Coordinates of N, CA and C in Angstrom, one line a residue:
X57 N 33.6 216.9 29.9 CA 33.0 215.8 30.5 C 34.0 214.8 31.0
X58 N 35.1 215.3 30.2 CA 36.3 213.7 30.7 C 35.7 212.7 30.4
X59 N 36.1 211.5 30.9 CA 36.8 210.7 30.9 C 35.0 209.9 31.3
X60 N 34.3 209.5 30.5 CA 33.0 208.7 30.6 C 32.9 207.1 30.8
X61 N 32.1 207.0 31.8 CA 32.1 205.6 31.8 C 31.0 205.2 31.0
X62 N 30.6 203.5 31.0 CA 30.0 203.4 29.3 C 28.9 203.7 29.5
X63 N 28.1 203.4 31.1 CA 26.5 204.2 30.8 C 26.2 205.5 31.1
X64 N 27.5 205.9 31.6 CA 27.1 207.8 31.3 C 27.2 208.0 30.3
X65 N 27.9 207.8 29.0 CA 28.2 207.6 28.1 C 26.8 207.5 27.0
X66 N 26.3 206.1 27.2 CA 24.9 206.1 26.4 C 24.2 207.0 27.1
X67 N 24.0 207.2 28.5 CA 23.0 208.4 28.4 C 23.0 209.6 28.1
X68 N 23.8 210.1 27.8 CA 24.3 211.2 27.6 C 24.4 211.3 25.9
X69 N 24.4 210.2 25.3 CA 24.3 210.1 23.6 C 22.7 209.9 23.5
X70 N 22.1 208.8 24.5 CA 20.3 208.9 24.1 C 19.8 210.1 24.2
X71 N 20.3 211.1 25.5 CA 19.7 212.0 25.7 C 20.1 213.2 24.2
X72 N 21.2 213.2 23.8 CA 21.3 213.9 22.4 C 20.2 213.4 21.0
X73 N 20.2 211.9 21.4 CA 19.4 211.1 20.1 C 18.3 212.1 20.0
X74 N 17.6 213.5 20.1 CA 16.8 213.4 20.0 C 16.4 215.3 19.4
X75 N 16.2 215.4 18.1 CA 16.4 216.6 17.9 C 15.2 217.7 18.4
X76 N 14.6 217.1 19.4 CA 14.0 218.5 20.0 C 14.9 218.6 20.9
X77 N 15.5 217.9 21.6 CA 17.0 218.1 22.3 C 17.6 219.2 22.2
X78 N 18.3 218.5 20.8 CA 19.4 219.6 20.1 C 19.3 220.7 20.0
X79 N 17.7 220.8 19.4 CA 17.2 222.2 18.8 C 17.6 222.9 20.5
X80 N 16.5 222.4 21.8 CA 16.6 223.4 22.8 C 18.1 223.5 23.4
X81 N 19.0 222.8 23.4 CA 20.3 222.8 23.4 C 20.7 223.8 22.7
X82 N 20.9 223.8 21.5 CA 21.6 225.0 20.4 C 21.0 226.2 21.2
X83 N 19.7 226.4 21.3 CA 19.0 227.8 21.7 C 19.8 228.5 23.0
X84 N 20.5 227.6 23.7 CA 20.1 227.6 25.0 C 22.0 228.1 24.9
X85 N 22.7 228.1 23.8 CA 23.9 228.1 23.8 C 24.0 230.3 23.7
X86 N 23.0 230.3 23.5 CA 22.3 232.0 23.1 C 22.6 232.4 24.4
X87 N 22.6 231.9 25.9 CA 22.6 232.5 27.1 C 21.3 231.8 27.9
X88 N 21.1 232.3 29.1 CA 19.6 231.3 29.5 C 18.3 232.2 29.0
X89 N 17.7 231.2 29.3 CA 16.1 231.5 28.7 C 15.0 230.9 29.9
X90 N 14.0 231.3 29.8 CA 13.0 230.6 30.8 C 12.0 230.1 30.0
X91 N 11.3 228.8 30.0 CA 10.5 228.2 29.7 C 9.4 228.4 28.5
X92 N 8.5 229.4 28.7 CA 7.9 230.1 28.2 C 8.5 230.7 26.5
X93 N 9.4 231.5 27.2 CA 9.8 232.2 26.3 C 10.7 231.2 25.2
X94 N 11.4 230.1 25.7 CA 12.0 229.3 24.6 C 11.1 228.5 24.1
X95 N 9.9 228.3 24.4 CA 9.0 227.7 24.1 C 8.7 227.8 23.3
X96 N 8.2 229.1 23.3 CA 7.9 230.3 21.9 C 8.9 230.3 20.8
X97 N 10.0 230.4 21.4 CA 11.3 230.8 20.4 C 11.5 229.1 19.7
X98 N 11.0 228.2 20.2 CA 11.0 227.3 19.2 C 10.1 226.1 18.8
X99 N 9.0 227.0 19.0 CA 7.7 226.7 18.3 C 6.9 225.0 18.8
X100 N 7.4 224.8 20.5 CA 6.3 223.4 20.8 C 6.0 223.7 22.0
X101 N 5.1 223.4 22.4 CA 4.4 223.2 23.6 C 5.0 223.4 24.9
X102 N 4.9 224.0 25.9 CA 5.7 224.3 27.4 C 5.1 222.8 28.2
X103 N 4.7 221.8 27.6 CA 4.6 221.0 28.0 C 6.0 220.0 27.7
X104 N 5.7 220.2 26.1 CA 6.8 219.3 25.3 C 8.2 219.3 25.8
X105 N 8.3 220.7 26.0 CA 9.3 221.3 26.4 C 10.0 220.8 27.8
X106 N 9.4 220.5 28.8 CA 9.7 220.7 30.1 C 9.9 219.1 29.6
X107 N 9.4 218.4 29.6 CA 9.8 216.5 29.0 C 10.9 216.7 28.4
X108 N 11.5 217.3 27.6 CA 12.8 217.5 27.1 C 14.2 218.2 28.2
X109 N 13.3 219.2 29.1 CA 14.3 220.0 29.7 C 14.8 218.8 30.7
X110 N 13.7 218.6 31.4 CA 13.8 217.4 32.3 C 15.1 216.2 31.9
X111 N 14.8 215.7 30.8 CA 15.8 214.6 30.5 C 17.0 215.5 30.1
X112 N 17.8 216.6 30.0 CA 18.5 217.3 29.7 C 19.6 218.0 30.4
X113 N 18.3 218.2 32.0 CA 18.9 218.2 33.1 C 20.0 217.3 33.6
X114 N 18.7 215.9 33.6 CA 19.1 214.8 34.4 C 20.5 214.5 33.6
X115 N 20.6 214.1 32.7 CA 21.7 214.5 32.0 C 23.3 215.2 31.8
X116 N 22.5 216.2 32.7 CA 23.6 217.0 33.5 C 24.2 218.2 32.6
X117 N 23.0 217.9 31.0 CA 23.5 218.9 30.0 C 22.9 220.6 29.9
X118 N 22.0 220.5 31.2 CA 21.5 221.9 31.1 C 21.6 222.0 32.6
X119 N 20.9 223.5 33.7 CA 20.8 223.8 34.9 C 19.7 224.3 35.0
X120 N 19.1 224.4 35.8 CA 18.1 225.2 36.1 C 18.2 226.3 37.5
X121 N 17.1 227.4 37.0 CA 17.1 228.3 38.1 C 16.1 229.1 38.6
X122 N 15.5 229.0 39.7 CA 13.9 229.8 39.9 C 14.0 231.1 40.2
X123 N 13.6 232.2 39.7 CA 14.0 233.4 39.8 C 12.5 234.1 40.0
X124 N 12.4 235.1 40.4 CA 11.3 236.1 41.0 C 11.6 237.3 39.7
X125 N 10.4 237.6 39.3 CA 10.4 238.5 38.0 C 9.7 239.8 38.9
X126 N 10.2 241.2 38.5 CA 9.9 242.4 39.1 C 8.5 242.4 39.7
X127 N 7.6 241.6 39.1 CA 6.1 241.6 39.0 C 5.7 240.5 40.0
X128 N 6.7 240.0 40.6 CA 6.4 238.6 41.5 C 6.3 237.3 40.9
X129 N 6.3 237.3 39.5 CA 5.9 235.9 38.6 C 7.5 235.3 39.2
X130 N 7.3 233.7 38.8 CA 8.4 233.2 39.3 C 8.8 232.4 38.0
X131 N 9.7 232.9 37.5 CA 10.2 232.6 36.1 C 11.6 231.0 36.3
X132 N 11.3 230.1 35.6 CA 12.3 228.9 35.9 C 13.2 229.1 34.2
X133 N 14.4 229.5 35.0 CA 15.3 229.8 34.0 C 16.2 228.7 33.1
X134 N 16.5 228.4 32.5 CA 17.6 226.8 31.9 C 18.3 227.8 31.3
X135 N 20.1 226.8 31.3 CA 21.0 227.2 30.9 C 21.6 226.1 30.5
X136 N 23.0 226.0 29.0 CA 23.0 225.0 28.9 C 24.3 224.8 30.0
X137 N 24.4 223.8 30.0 CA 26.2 223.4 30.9 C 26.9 223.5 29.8
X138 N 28.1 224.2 29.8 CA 29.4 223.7 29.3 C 30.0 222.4 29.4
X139 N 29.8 222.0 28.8 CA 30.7 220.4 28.5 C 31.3 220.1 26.8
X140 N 32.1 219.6 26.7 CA 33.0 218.9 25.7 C 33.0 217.4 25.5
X141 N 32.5 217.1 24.6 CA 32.6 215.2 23.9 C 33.0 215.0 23.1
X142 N 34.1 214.2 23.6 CA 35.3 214.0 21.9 C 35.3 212.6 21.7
X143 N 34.6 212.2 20.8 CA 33.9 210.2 20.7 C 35.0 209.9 19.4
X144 N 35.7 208.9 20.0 CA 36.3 208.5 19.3 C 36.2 206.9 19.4
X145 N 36.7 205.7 18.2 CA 36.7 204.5 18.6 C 37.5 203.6 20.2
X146 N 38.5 204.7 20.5 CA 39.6 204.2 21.7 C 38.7 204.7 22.9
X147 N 37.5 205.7 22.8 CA 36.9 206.1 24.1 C 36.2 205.5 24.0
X148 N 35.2 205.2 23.1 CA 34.2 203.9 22.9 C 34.6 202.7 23.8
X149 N 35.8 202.2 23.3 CA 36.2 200.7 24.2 C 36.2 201.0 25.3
X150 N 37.3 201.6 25.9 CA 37.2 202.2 27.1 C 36.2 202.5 27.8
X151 N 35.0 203.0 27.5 CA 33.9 202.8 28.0 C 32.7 201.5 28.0
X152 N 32.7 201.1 27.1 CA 32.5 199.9 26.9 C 32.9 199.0 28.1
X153 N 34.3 199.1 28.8 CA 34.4 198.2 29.6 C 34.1 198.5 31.2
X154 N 33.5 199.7 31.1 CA 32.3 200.0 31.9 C 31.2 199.9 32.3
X155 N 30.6 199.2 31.2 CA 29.1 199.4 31.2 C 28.7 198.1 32.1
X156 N 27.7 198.4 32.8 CA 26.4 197.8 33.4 C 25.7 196.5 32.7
X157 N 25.4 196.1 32.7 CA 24.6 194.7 32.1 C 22.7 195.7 32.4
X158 N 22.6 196.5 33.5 CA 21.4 197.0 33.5 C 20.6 197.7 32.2
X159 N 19.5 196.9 32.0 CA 18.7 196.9 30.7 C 19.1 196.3 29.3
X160 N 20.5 195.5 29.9 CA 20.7 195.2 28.4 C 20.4 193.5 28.4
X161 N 19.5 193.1 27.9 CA 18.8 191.8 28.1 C 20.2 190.2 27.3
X162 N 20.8 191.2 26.4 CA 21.6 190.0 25.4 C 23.3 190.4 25.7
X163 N 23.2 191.1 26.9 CA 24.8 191.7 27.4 C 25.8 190.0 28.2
X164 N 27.0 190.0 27.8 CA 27.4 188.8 27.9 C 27.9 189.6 29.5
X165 N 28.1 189.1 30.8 CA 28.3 189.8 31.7 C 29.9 190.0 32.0
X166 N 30.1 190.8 32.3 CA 31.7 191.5 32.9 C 32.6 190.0 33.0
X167 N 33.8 190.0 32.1 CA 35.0 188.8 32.4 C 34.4 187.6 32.1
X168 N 33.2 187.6 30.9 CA 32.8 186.5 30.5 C 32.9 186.5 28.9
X169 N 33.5 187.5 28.3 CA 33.5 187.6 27.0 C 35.1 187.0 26.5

């Protein structure tokens, strides 16, 4: 991932905050899967699922792929992305002096602190 600024940073930690996340993340470290079938393989709803995948994506921590199944069904495949996060207190600041004031209601603004 390099070198994160501080609100790619929280999104990319909210989007982990969340262990049906993790769970479809770990799974997804097995090679890709399509929807359905991970769905099954980890016991919630292909509804639940796609609300997870989606924020996952956006995230930039999984891919997606529309594939044609021998039968004509059209199968939407996820994979996870390869990425590396090494959180340490010195990348924390460093990011920190990034961040946005967006959504943060009690944020003192940039060169005011």
């Amino acid at each position: 991932m390099g070198e994160l600024s501080g609100d790619r940073l929280i999104e990319v930690l909210a989007t982990l905050a969340s262990p049906h996340r993790l769970r479809v993340l770990a799974a997804l470290t097995g090679g890709r899967a399509y929807v359905s079938q991970l769905a099954r393989d980890l016991g919630i709803s292909r509804a639940l699922l796609q609300v997870h995948l989606k924020k996952l994506e956006k995230a930039g921590l999984v891919t997606a792929h529309l594939e044609l199944s021998e039968d004509g069904k059209a199968l939407k495949y996820y994979e996870a992305t390869p990425f590396s996060l090494h959180l340490t207190p010195d990348v924390v600041a460093v990011a920190v002096t990034t961040l946005s004031n967006a959504g943060d209601g009690d944020a003192v603004p940039k060169g005011n602190n």
